[in-house]
Coordinates of C-alpha atoms and ligand atoms in Angstrom, one line a residue:
X1 CA 164.8 36.8 -120.3
X2 CA 168.9 36.5 -120.5
X3 CA 170.8 37.6 -123.3
X4 CA 172.9 35.6 -125.8
X5 CA 175.4 37.0 -128.0
X6 CA 177.2 35.2 -130.6
X7 CA 178.9 36.1 -134.1
X8 CA 180.2 34.2 -137.1
X9 CA 182.6 35.8 -139.7
X10 CA 180.7 35.6 -143.2
X11 CA 182.7 32.2 -144.7
X12 CA 179.7 32.6 -147.7
X13 CA 177.8 29.1 -148.0
X14 CA 177.9 26.7 -144.7
X15 CA 179.0 23.1 -144.5
X16 CA 177.4 20.2 -142.0
X17 CA 180.1 21.0 -140.0
X18 CA 178.5 24.1 -139.1
X19 CA 175.0 22.6 -139.5
X20 CA 175.9 20.1 -136.7
X21 CA 178.1 22.8 -134.6
X22 CA 177.1 26.2 -134.2
X23 CA 173.9 26.3 -135.8
X24 CA 172.3 23.7 -134.3
X25 CA 172.8 25.1 -130.6
X26 CA 171.9 28.8 -131.9
X27 CA 168.6 27.4 -133.5
X28 CA 167.9 25.6 -129.5
X29 CA 168.8 28.8 -128.2
X30 CA 166.6 31.0 -129.7
X31 CA 163.8 29.7 -128.4
X32 CA 165.1 30.1 -124.5
X33 CA 167.0 33.7 -125.1
X34 CA 166.8 36.9 -126.1
X35 CA 169.5 35.9 -129.1
X36 CA 171.8 38.4 -130.8
X37 CA 173.5 36.6 -133.5
X38 CA 175.3 38.9 -135.7
X39 CA 177.8 38.3 -138.7
X40 CA 180.9 39.3 -138.6
X41 CA 181.9 41.3 -141.1
X42 CA 184.6 43.7 -139.4
X43 CA 185.9 40.6 -137.9
X44 CA 186.7 39.1 -141.6
X45 CA 188.6 42.6 -142.2
X46 CA 191.3 42.0 -139.9
X47 CA 192.6 39.1 -142.0
X48 CA 190.7 39.2 -145.3
X49 CA 191.6 43.1 -145.6
X50 CA 192.5 42.7 -149.0
X51 CA 189.8 40.5 -150.3
X52 CA 187.1 42.9 -149.1
X53 CA 185.4 42.8 -152.1
X54 CA 184.1 39.0 -151.2
X55 CA 182.3 39.9 -147.6
X56 CA 179.0 41.3 -149.1
X57 CA 178.3 38.2 -151.4
X58 CA 179.5 35.8 -148.2
X59 CA 177.3 37.5 -145.9
X60 CA 174.3 37.2 -147.9
X61 CA 174.9 33.8 -148.4
X62 CA 175.5 32.9 -144.9
X63 CA 172.3 34.3 -144.1
X64 CA 170.7 32.5 -146.5
X65 CA 171.9 29.2 -144.8
X66 CA 171.0 30.7 -141.3
X67 CA 167.3 31.0 -142.3
X68 CA 167.1 28.1 -144.4
X69 CA 168.0 26.2 -141.4
X70 CA 165.0 27.6 -139.4
X71 CA 166.8 30.8 -137.5
X72 CA 164.1 33.1 -137.2
X73 CA 163.9 36.7 -136.8
X74 CA 161.1 37.2 -135.2
X75 CA 162.8 35.4 -132.3
X76 CA 166.7 36.2 -132.7
X77 CA 167.9 39.4 -133.7
X78 CA 169.8 38.8 -136.6
X79 CA 172.1 41.9 -138.0
X80 CA 175.5 43.0 -139.3
X81 CA 178.2 44.4 -137.2
X82 CA 178.7 46.9 -138.9
X83 CA 175.9 48.3 -139.1
X84 CA 175.9 48.7 -135.3
X85 CA 178.5 51.5 -134.6
X86 CA 178.6 51.1 -131.0
X87 CA 180.5 47.9 -131.5
X88 CA 183.5 50.3 -132.9
X89 CA 182.9 53.3 -129.9
X90 CA 182.9 50.4 -127.4
X91 CA 185.8 49.0 -129.4
X92 CA 187.3 52.2 -129.1
X93 CA 186.9 52.9 -125.1
X94 CA 187.7 49.4 -124.3
X95 CA 190.9 49.8 -125.9
X96 CA 192.1 52.0 -123.7
X97 CA 192.1 49.8 -120.4
X98 CA 193.1 46.9 -122.4
X99 CA 196.7 45.9 -121.7
X100 CA 198.6 45.3 -124.8
X101 CA 200.2 42.2 -123.6
X102 CA 196.4 40.4 -122.9
X103 CA 196.3 40.6 -126.8
X104 CA 199.9 39.5 -127.7
X105 CA 199.7 37.0 -125.5
X106 CA 196.2 35.5 -126.7
X107 CA 197.0 31.9 -127.6
X108 CA 194.7 32.1 -131.2
X109 CA 197.0 35.6 -132.3
X110 CA 200.4 33.5 -131.9
X111 CA 198.9 30.7 -133.8
X112 CA 197.1 32.8 -136.5
X113 CA 200.2 34.7 -137.1
X114 CA 201.9 31.3 -137.3
X115 CA 199.2 29.5 -139.9
X116 CA 198.7 32.4 -141.8
X117 CA 202.4 32.9 -142.8
X118 CA 202.9 34.6 -146.0
X119 CA 199.8 36.3 -145.1
X120 CA 200.6 40.0 -144.2
X121 CA 198.7 40.5 -140.8
X122 CA 201.0 42.4 -138.6
X123 CA 198.2 45.0 -138.3
X124 CA 196.5 47.0 -135.5
X125 CA 193.2 45.4 -136.7
X126 CA 194.2 41.8 -136.4
X127 CA 196.0 42.4 -133.0
X128 CA 192.7 43.8 -131.6
X129 CA 190.5 41.0 -132.9
X130 CA 189.7 39.6 -129.7
X131 CA 189.1 43.0 -127.8
X132 CA 186.5 43.8 -130.8
X133 CA 185.0 40.6 -130.0
X134 CA 184.9 41.6 -126.0
X135 CA 183.0 44.6 -127.5
X136 CA 180.0 42.9 -129.5
X137 CA 179.5 41.0 -126.5
X138 CA 179.8 43.3 -123.6
X139 CA 177.7 46.0 -126.2
X140 CA 174.6 43.8 -125.0
X141 CA 175.4 43.3 -121.7
X142 CA 175.4 39.7 -122.5
X143 CA 174.9 36.7 -120.1
X144 CA 176.1 33.9 -122.2
X145 CA 178.1 33.5 -125.2
X146 CA 177.6 30.1 -127.1
X147 CA 180.7 29.4 -128.7
X148 CA 183.6 26.6 -130.0
X149 CA 186.4 25.4 -127.7
X150 CA 189.0 27.9 -130.2
X151 CA 186.9 30.7 -128.8
X152 CA 187.3 30.2 -125.3
X153 CA 190.6 33.0 -125.2
X154 CA 188.7 35.1 -126.4
X155 CA 186.0 34.9 -123.9
X156 CA 188.6 34.9 -121.0
X157 CA 189.6 38.3 -122.5
X158 CA 186.0 39.5 -122.5
X159 CA 185.8 38.7 -119.1
X160 CA 188.9 39.9 -117.7
X161 CA 188.1 43.6 -120.2
X162 CA 184.5 43.5 -118.1
X163 CA 186.0 43.4 -114.7
X164 CA 188.7 45.7 -115.8
X165 CA 186.4 48.2 -116.9
X166 CA 183.9 47.6 -113.7
X167 CA 186.8 47.8 -111.3
X168 CA 187.8 51.4 -112.7
X169 CA 184.4 52.7 -113.1
X170 CA 181.8 50.7 -111.3
X171 CA 180.0 47.7 -112.0
X172 CA 178.2 48.2 -115.4
X173 CA 179.4 45.0 -117.2
X174 CA 178.1 41.6 -116.7
X175 CA 181.0 39.3 -116.9
X176 CA 179.5 36.5 -119.5
X177 CA 179.8 33.0 -119.4
X178 CA 180.9 30.6 -122.3
X179 CA 178.4 28.1 -123.6
X180 CA 180.0 25.3 -124.7
X181 CA 177.9 23.1 -126.9
X182 CA 178.5 19.6 -126.8
X183 CA 178.1 18.5 -130.3
X184 CA 179.9 15.6 -132.1
X185 CA 183.0 16.7 -134.6
X186 CA 181.8 16.3 -137.7
X187 CA 184.5 14.7 -140.0
X188 CA 185.1 15.3 -143.8
X189 CA 184.6 13.2 -146.4
X190 CA 188.6 12.9 -146.1
X191 CA 188.3 12.1 -142.3
X192 CA 190.2 15.1 -141.2
X193 CA 187.8 17.9 -139.4
X194 CA 185.1 19.0 -142.1
X195 CA 186.5 22.5 -143.6
X196 CA 185.9 24.7 -146.2
X197 CA 190.0 25.2 -146.5
X198 CA 190.5 21.2 -146.4
X199 CA 187.8 21.2 -149.5
X200 CA 186.5 18.0 -147.8
X201 CA 183.1 19.9 -146.9
X202 CA 179.4 19.2 -148.2
X203 CA 177.8 22.5 -148.3
X204 CA 174.2 22.5 -146.9
X205 CA 173.3 24.2 -150.8
X206 CA 175.2 21.4 -152.3
X207 CA 172.6 19.7 -155.0
X208 CA 171.8 16.1 -154.5
X209 CA 173.7 15.3 -157.5
X210 CA 177.4 16.6 -155.7
X211 CA 176.1 15.2 -152.5
X212 CA 175.8 11.8 -153.8
X213 CA 179.4 12.5 -155.5
X214 CA 180.8 13.1 -152.3
X215 CA 179.5 10.5 -150.2
X216 CA 181.0 8.4 -153.0
X217 CA 184.4 9.6 -152.6
X218 CA 183.9 9.3 -148.5
X219 CA 186.6 6.8 -147.2
X220 CA 185.9 3.8 -145.7
X221 CA 187.6 1.4 -143.5
X222 CA 190.8 1.1 -145.3
X223 CA 191.6 -2.7 -144.4
X224 CA 188.0 -3.7 -145.8
X225 CA 189.4 -4.5 -149.2
X226 CA 187.5 -6.6 -150.8
X227 CA 183.5 -6.8 -150.7
X228 CA 183.4 -10.2 -148.2
X229 CA 185.7 -8.6 -146.0
X230 CA 184.2 -7.6 -142.6
X231 CA 184.2 -3.7 -141.8
X232 CA 184.5 -1.8 -138.8
X233 CA 182.5 0.6 -139.0
X234 CA 184.0 2.3 -135.7
X235 CA 186.6 3.7 -137.8
X236 CA 184.9 4.6 -141.0
X237 CA 183.7 7.6 -142.3
X238 CA 180.7 7.3 -143.9
X239 CA 179.5 5.6 -140.4
X240 CA 180.1 8.8 -138.4
X241 CA 177.4 10.1 -141.0
X242 CA 174.8 7.6 -140.1
X243 CA 175.3 7.6 -136.6
X244 CA 174.7 11.7 -136.8
X245 CA 172.0 12.0 -139.8
X246 CA 170.6 8.4 -139.9
X247 CA 169.8 7.4 -136.3
X248 CA 167.4 5.1 -137.0
X249 CA 169.6 2.6 -138.7
X250 CA 172.6 2.1 -137.0
X251 CA 172.0 -0.8 -135.2
X252 CA 171.4 -2.1 -138.5
X253 CA 174.3 -0.6 -140.4
X254 CA 176.8 -1.6 -137.6
X255 CA 176.3 -5.3 -137.6
X256 CA 175.8 -6.1 -141.8
X257 CA 179.2 -4.0 -142.2
X258 CA 180.6 -6.3 -139.6
X259 CA 179.1 -9.9 -141.0
X260 CA 180.1 -7.7 -144.9
X261 CA 176.4 -8.4 -145.3
X262 CA 176.3 -5.2 -147.1
X263 CA 178.8 -3.8 -149.3
X264 CA 180.6 0.3 -148.9
X265 CA 178.8 1.1 -151.8
X266 CA 175.5 0.2 -151.1
X267 CA 175.9 2.0 -147.8
X268 CA 176.6 5.0 -149.4
X269 CA 174.1 5.0 -151.3
X270 CA 172.0 4.7 -148.0
X271 CA 173.5 7.6 -147.1
X272 CA 173.3 9.7 -149.8
X273 CA 170.1 9.0 -150.0
X274 CA 169.2 10.6 -146.2
X275 CA 171.6 13.2 -146.8
X276 CA 169.4 14.4 -149.8
X277 CA 166.3 13.6 -147.8
X278 CA 167.4 16.1 -144.9
X279 CA 168.5 18.7 -146.9
X280 CA 165.7 18.4 -149.2
X281 CA 163.8 21.2 -147.2
X282 CA 166.5 23.7 -146.5
X283 CA 167.1 23.6 -150.3
X284 CA 163.7 24.3 -151.0
X285 CA 163.7 27.2 -148.1
X286 CA 167.0 28.6 -150.1
X287 CA 165.7 28.5 -153.6
X288 CA 162.7 30.8 -152.2
X289 CA 165.2 33.2 -150.5
X290 CA 167.2 33.7 -153.0
X291 CA 164.6 35.3 -155.1
X292 CA 163.7 37.8 -152.3
X293 CA 166.4 40.1 -151.6
X294 CA 164.3 42.6 -150.6
X295 CA 163.1 40.3 -147.5
X296 CA 166.9 39.6 -146.9
X297 CA 167.3 43.6 -146.8
X298 CA 164.4 43.6 -144.5
X299 CA 165.7 41.0 -142.0
X300 CA 168.7 42.7 -141.5
X301 CA 167.4 46.2 -141.3
X302 CA 165.2 45.2 -138.7
X303 CA 167.7 43.4 -136.7
X304 CA 170.2 45.9 -136.6
X305 CA 167.6 48.5 -135.4
X306 CA 166.3 46.1 -132.7
X307 CA 170.4 46.0 -131.7
X308 CA 171.4 49.3 -132.0
X309 CA 168.5 50.2 -129.3
X310 CA 170.2 47.9 -127.2
X311 CA 173.8 48.5 -127.7
X312 CA 173.0 52.3 -127.9
X313 CA 171.4 52.0 -124.1
X314 CA 175.1 50.2 -123.2
X315 CA 176.7 53.0 -124.6
X316 CA 175.1 55.8 -122.9
X317 CA 175.7 53.9 -119.7
X318 CA 179.5 53.5 -120.4
X319 CA 180.0 57.0 -121.4
X320 CA 178.7 58.0 -118.4
X321 CA 180.7 55.9 -116.1
X322 CA 183.7 57.2 -117.9
X323 CA 182.7 60.6 -117.0
X324 CA 182.6 61.4 -121.2
Ligands
LIG401 N1 185.5 35.0 -133.5 C1 184.4 34.2 -133.7 C2 184.8 33.1 -134.6 O1 185.8 33.4 -135.2 C3 183.4 35.7 -133.8 C4 182.7 36.7 -133.4 C5 183.2 37.8 -133.6 C6 181.9 36.0 -131.9 N2 182.6 38.4 -132.6 C7 181.9 37.3 -131.5 C8 181.4 34.9 -131.7 C9 181.2 37.8 -130.5 C10 180.9 35.4 -130.3 C11 180.7 36.6 -129.8 O2 184.0 32.5 -135.1
SF4_402 FE1 181.8 1.7 -144.0 FE2 179.4 1.3 -144.2 FE3 181.7 0.1 -145.5 FE4 181.2 -0.7 -142.9 S1 179.9 -1.1 -144.8 S2 183.1 0.0 -143.8 S3 180.1 1.6 -142.4 S4 180.8 2.2 -145.8

């Protein structure tokens, strides 16, 4: 079986955009590959070192969402990055052969410096972010890494580092492929990309009242002012959600909107009901997990044991090849 590795920084409660994006692809992959999915808590420190008190709670919330959506600890290996120290050892060793210029040139590094202006991130750990990611991946000699497009520069550094290692010490670390999921980009309720930092997201854990209230605030076709005006589903945020979560009703809503047979209020009510229905089983799962902190700990401890076993084996080979 081929090996997949992917991680996510602990961002707390996940939203529908995370679900439609990464999580759906992770779910599918857990049946076809040996999957290592981890909470990248060290990566959270690279920019969030001053708010490190949030990391534990955010990790717990993310794990609950993962499990509620169907990630299965019997299939995938679920763990915390910080509990598998081999990631750090490999990071250190790879640091010996990685030119600083590769890291300084990385587009995400330059972009984040610009975007997080005002935040002090001229720290060594942040420069090393992509190399730590390379270590995460190479520690399991992964064949592939499911990521979003934004992560491609990090995959490139991972491959370059593996190649350089192999050139120096012998063919040991496979160059992993990027698995780009093709999924629709989910807008937030204001029509921009759904993101917690834009405060336009619908969380997987939002209760029905909140879902309804957020759907009511969604922007529709701005040219549809009066109830009698025909609408244009193709420019409407509400319709984008119908297209993803309410597929059976797409043609009906499309026609009814264009002919002004249906009003936006009613159309939103249909969507809210559908979303509440889709999320009901996740909420039930979340409620039961929230009452089982010992089980959550067990899941991670089990995953950490399995992950460490594989990472230890890789490090043994790596140390040997380097003459240590
Ligand atoms: N950088 C990734 C992100 O922000 C998270 C991550 C850390 C990761 N290590 C990884 C993803 C290894 C894939 C593989 O989403
Ligand atoms: Fe959008 Fe529905 Fe209103 Fe048409 S009826 S504009 S699809 S909310």
